[in-house]
Amino acid sequence: MTTEPGHAPPLLTVSDFSVVYDVEPPVAAVRDVSFELRRGEILGLAGESGCGKTTLAYGIQRLLRPPAVITSGSAVLHDEDGVDVDIARLDPEALRRFRWDRVSMVFQGAMNAHNPVMTIGRQLADVFTTHRPRMSRSERTRECAELLDLVGVGRERLRSYPHELSGGMRQRVMIAMALALKPQLMIMDEPTTALDVLVQREILQQISELRKRFGFSVIFITHDLPLLLEISDRIAVMREGRIVELDDAETIYRGARHEYTRTLLSSFPSLTGERGGFVRAHEGQASAQARPRPALAGGAR
Ligand SMILES: Nc1ncnc2c1ncn2[C@@H]1O[C@H](COP(=O)(O)OP(=O)(O)OP(=O)(O)O)[C@@H](O)[C@H]1O
Ligand SMILES: [Mg+2]
């Protein structure tokens, strides 16, 4: 579990994956995407709006519906017990179990997706009722309380309704739900975009700590490249359905190989602008420990 992500065996292998939206005219949303996700790593997936990030994430888990069509490729999860699971070959029941057990997802805009008339404790407990039907009621309550503590919401909120929580807390509850069954992979699609920078940072730190503790891998999707530089081990940059660059976060920060990635980076003033603290503070630090911390530059706000 504590193997350095850079040297860990892969958890997921995605090969030649393509998705087309069969509309008029057709949209080739994901084109021949191949990558390996290592066990325990945080892989950032960046790229401008519409480049295909969400489609890829849904496609890997077979969550897409028509008009989306997977036209090529495979996604194989190398299970902890040594079995390779080709996700496309799972029958609907196995796929349903697989999705929460092995792979969970925090959806784009999820923090507004809570059921408004159910306490968050009930909503969390539902995950266990559905997927761990033999779990006793008291065990369920204990698990839910522990999960809320784990994500920094606190068990005293079990009986709260979603509207009684801040956006940040609601998002943490979503993360708690995704963590509930201790998956091997969490896919997070813009999980913090709607939150202010301070809350965003706290949540990211928490995800990072939880990842170390439980050893799961994360695919973290956002168009916010500086944010990814801060939390990712490696970053994949998508453009028009393709991965145009995939490299260590450090390498991307130091000098992205691809012109497009450099353009994306330069579009964030916090990295290159007047304050410039980020760049100056990290000059000469080349080790993996000296991971860039853009959000800290000039003080978080
Ligand atoms: N149901 C659909 N029907 C037709 N085209 C779609 C559909 N859903 C997505 N698309 C198109 O597929 C492409 C990829 O969309 P996708 O939502 O995956 O991008 P994204 O990178 O997640 O964008 P964002 O950063 O805005 O979330 C876009 O051109 C989008 O317009
Ligand atoms: Mg998206």
Coordinates of N, CA, C and O in Angstrom, one line a residue, residues 107-182:
F107 N -19.6 12.7 -9.0 CA -20.0 13.3 -10.3 C -19.9 14.8 -10.3 O -19.9 15.4 -9.3
Q108 N -19.7 15.3 -11.6 CA -19.6 16.7 -11.8 C -21.0 17.3 -11.3 O -22.0 16.8 -11.6
G109 N -20.9 18.3 -10.4 CA -22.1 19.0 -9.9 C -22.8 18.1 -8.8 O -23.9 18.4 -8.5
A110 N -22.1 17.1 -8.3 CA -22.7 16.2 -7.4 C -23.2 16.8 -6.1 O -24.1 16.3 -5.5
M111 N -22.6 17.9 -5.7 CA -22.9 18.4 -4.3 C -24.4 18.9 -4.3 O -24.9 19.2 -3.2
N112 N -24.9 19.1 -5.5 CA -26.3 19.6 -5.5 C -27.3 18.4 -5.8 O -28.5 18.6 -6.0
A113 N -26.7 17.2 -5.7 CA -27.5 16.0 -6.1 C -28.1 15.2 -4.9 O -28.7 14.2 -5.1
H114 N -27.9 15.7 -3.7 CA -28.4 15.0 -2.6 C -29.9 15.1 -2.6 O -30.5 16.1 -3.0
N115 N -30.6 14.0 -2.1 CA -32.0 14.1 -1.9 C -32.4 15.0 -0.8 O -31.9 14.9 0.4
P116 N -33.1 16.1 -1.1 CA -33.3 17.1 -0.1 C -34.2 16.7 1.1 O -34.1 17.4 2.2
V117 N -35.0 15.6 1.0 CA -35.8 15.3 2.1 C -35.3 14.1 2.9 O -36.0 13.5 3.8
M118 N -34.1 13.7 2.7 CA -33.5 12.6 3.4 C -32.3 13.2 4.2 O -31.5 13.9 3.6
T119 N -32.1 12.8 5.4 CA -30.9 13.2 6.2 C -29.7 12.6 5.5 O -29.8 11.6 4.8
I120 N -28.5 13.2 5.7 CA -27.4 12.7 5.0 C -27.0 11.3 5.6 O -26.4 10.5 4.9
G121 N -27.3 11.1 6.9 CA -27.1 9.8 7.5 C -27.8 8.7 6.7 O -27.3 7.7 6.4
R122 N -29.1 9.0 6.4 CA -29.9 8.0 5.7 C -29.3 7.8 4.3 O -29.2 6.6 3.8
Q123 N -28.9 8.9 3.6 CA -28.4 8.7 2.3 C -27.1 7.9 2.3 O -26.8 7.1 1.4
L124 N -26.2 8.1 3.3 CA -25.0 7.3 3.4 C -25.4 5.9 3.7 O -24.8 4.9 3.1
A125 N -26.3 5.7 4.6 CA -26.7 4.3 5.0 C -27.2 3.5 3.9 O -27.1 2.3 3.8
D126 N -27.9 4.2 2.9 CA -28.5 3.6 1.8 C -27.4 2.8 0.9 O -27.7 1.8 0.4
V127 N -26.2 3.4 0.9 CA -25.1 2.7 0.2 C -24.9 1.3 0.8 O -24.7 0.3 0.0
F128 N -24.9 1.3 2.1 CA -24.6 0.0 2.8 C -25.8 -0.9 2.6 O -25.7 -2.1 2.4
T129 N -27.0 -0.4 2.8 CA -28.2 -1.2 2.7 C -28.3 -1.9 1.3 O -28.6 -3.1 1.2
T130 N -27.9 -1.2 0.3 CA -27.9 -1.7 -1.1 C -26.8 -2.7 -1.3 O -27.0 -3.8 -1.9
H131 N -25.6 -2.3 -0.9 CA -24.4 -3.1 -1.3 C -23.9 -4.0 -0.2 O -23.1 -4.9 -0.5
R132 N -24.3 -3.8 1.0 CA -23.9 -4.7 2.1 C -25.1 -5.1 2.9 O -25.3 -4.8 4.0
P133 N -26.0 -5.9 2.2 CA -27.3 -6.1 2.8 C -27.3 -6.9 4.1 O -28.2 -6.8 4.9
R134 N -26.2 -7.6 4.3 CA -26.1 -8.4 5.6 C -25.6 -7.6 6.7 O -25.5 -8.0 7.9
M135 N -25.2 -6.4 6.5 CA -24.7 -5.5 7.6 C -25.8 -5.2 8.6 O -26.9 -4.8 8.1
S136 N -25.5 -5.2 9.8 CA -26.5 -4.9 10.8 C -26.7 -3.4 10.9 O -25.9 -2.6 10.5
R137 N -27.9 -3.0 11.4 CA -28.2 -1.6 11.5 C -27.2 -0.8 12.3 O -26.8 0.2 12.0
S138 N -26.8 -1.5 13.5 CA -25.8 -0.7 14.3 C -24.5 -0.6 13.6 O -23.8 0.4 13.8
E139 N -24.1 -1.6 12.9 CA -22.8 -1.6 12.2 C -22.9 -0.5 11.1 O -21.9 0.3 10.9
R140 N -24.0 -0.4 10.5 CA -24.2 0.6 9.4 C -24.1 2.0 10.0 O -23.4 2.9 9.5
T141 N -24.7 2.2 11.1 CA -24.7 3.6 11.8 C -23.3 3.9 12.2 O -22.8 5.0 12.0
R142 N -22.5 2.9 12.7 CA -21.2 3.1 13.1 C -20.3 3.5 11.9 O -19.6 4.5 11.9
E143 N -20.5 2.7 10.8 CA -19.7 3.0 9.6 C -20.0 4.5 9.1 O -19.1 5.2 8.7
C144 N -21.3 4.8 9.0 CA -21.7 6.2 8.5 C -21.0 7.2 9.4 O -20.5 8.2 8.9
A145 N -21.1 7.0 10.7 CA -20.5 8.0 11.6 C -19.0 8.2 11.4 O -18.4 9.3 11.3
E146 N -18.3 7.0 11.2 CA -16.9 7.0 11.0 C -16.6 7.7 9.7 O -15.6 8.5 9.6
L147 N -17.4 7.5 8.6 CA -17.1 8.1 7.3 C -17.3 9.6 7.4 O -16.4 10.3 6.9
L148 N -18.3 10.1 8.1 CA -18.4 11.5 8.3 C -17.3 12.2 9.0 O -16.8 13.2 8.7
D149 N -16.8 11.4 10.0 CA -15.6 11.9 10.7 C -14.4 12.0 9.8 O -13.7 13.0 9.7
L150 N -14.3 10.9 9.0 CA -13.1 10.8 8.1 C -13.0 11.9 7.1 O -11.9 12.4 6.8
V151 N -14.2 12.4 6.6 CA -14.1 13.4 5.6 C -14.2 14.8 6.2 O -14.4 15.8 5.5
G152 N -14.2 14.9 7.5 CA -14.2 16.2 8.2 C -15.5 16.9 8.3 O -15.6 18.1 8.6
V153 N -16.6 16.1 8.1 CA -17.9 16.7 8.4 C -18.3 16.5 9.8 O -18.8 17.4 10.5
G154 N -18.0 15.4 10.4 CA -18.3 15.1 11.8 C -19.6 14.3 11.9 O -20.6 14.7 11.3
R155 N -19.5 13.3 12.8 CA -20.7 12.5 13.0 C -21.9 13.2 13.5 O -23.1 12.7 13.4
E156 N -21.7 14.3 14.2 CA -22.9 15.1 14.7 C -23.8 15.5 13.6 O -24.9 16.0 13.8
R157 N -23.3 15.4 12.3 CA -24.2 15.9 11.2 C -25.0 14.8 10.6 O -25.7 15.0 9.6
L158 N -25.0 13.6 11.2 CA -25.7 12.5 10.6 C -27.2 12.8 10.4 O -27.8 12.3 9.4
R159 N -27.8 13.6 11.3 CA -29.2 13.8 11.2 C -29.5 15.1 10.5 O -30.6 15.6 10.4
S160 N -28.5 15.7 9.9 CA -28.7 17.0 9.1 C -29.3 16.7 7.8 O -29.0 15.7 7.2
Y161 N -30.1 17.7 7.3 CA -30.5 17.6 5.9 C -29.6 18.4 5.0 O -28.9 19.3 5.5
P162 N -29.5 18.0 3.7 CA -28.5 18.7 2.8 C -28.5 20.2 2.9 O -27.5 20.8 2.9
H163 N -29.7 20.8 3.0 CA -29.8 22.3 3.0 C -29.2 22.9 4.2 O -28.9 24.1 4.3
E164 N -29.0 22.1 5.3 CA -28.4 22.6 6.5 C -26.9 22.6 6.4 O -26.2 23.0 7.4
L165 N -26.3 22.1 5.3 CA -24.9 22.0 5.2 C -24.4 23.0 4.2 O -25.1 23.3 3.2
S166 N -23.1 23.4 4.3 CA -22.5 24.3 3.3 C -22.2 23.5 2.1 O -22.2 22.2 2.1
G167 N -21.9 24.2 1.0 CA -21.5 23.5 -0.2 C -20.3 22.5 0.0 O -20.3 21.4 -0.5
G168 N -19.4 23.0 0.7 CA -18.2 22.2 1.0 C -18.5 21.0 1.7 O -18.0 19.9 1.5
M169 N -19.4 21.1 2.7 CA -19.8 19.9 3.5 C -20.5 18.9 2.7 O -20.3 17.7 2.8
R170 N -21.4 19.5 1.8 CA -22.2 18.5 1.0 C -21.2 17.8 0.0 O -21.4 16.6 -0.2
Q171 N -20.2 18.5 -0.4 CA -19.3 17.8 -1.3 C -18.5 16.7 -0.5 O -18.2 15.7 -1.0
R172 N -18.2 17.0 0.7 CA -17.5 16.1 1.5 C -18.3 14.8 1.8 O -17.8 13.7 1.8
V173 N -19.6 15.1 1.9 CA -20.5 13.9 2.1 C -20.5 13.0 0.9 O -20.5 11.8 0.9
M174 N -20.5 13.7 -0.3 CA -20.4 12.9 -1.5 C -19.1 12.1 -1.6 O -19.1 10.9 -2.0
I175 N -18.0 12.7 -1.1 CA -16.8 11.9 -1.1 C -16.9 10.8 -0.1 O -16.4 9.7 -0.3
A176 N -17.6 11.0 1.0 CA -17.8 9.9 2.0 C -18.5 8.8 1.4 O -18.2 7.6 1.6
M177 N -19.6 9.1 0.6 CA -20.3 8.1 -0.1 C -19.5 7.3 -1.0 O -19.5 6.0 -1.1
A178 N -18.6 8.0 -1.8 CA -17.8 7.3 -2.7 C -16.7 6.4 -2.0 O -16.3 5.4 -2.6
L179 N -16.4 6.8 -0.8 CA -15.4 6.1 0.0 C -16.0 4.9 0.7 O -15.3 4.0 1.1
A180 N -17.3 4.9 0.8 CA -18.0 4.0 1.7 C -17.5 2.5 1.6 O -17.3 1.8 2.6
L181 N -17.4 2.0 0.4 CA -17.1 0.6 0.2 C -15.6 0.3 0.0 O -15.3 -0.7 -0.5
K182 N -14.8 1.3 0.3 CA -13.4 1.2 0.1 C -13.0 0.7 -1.3 O -12.4 -0.3 -1.4

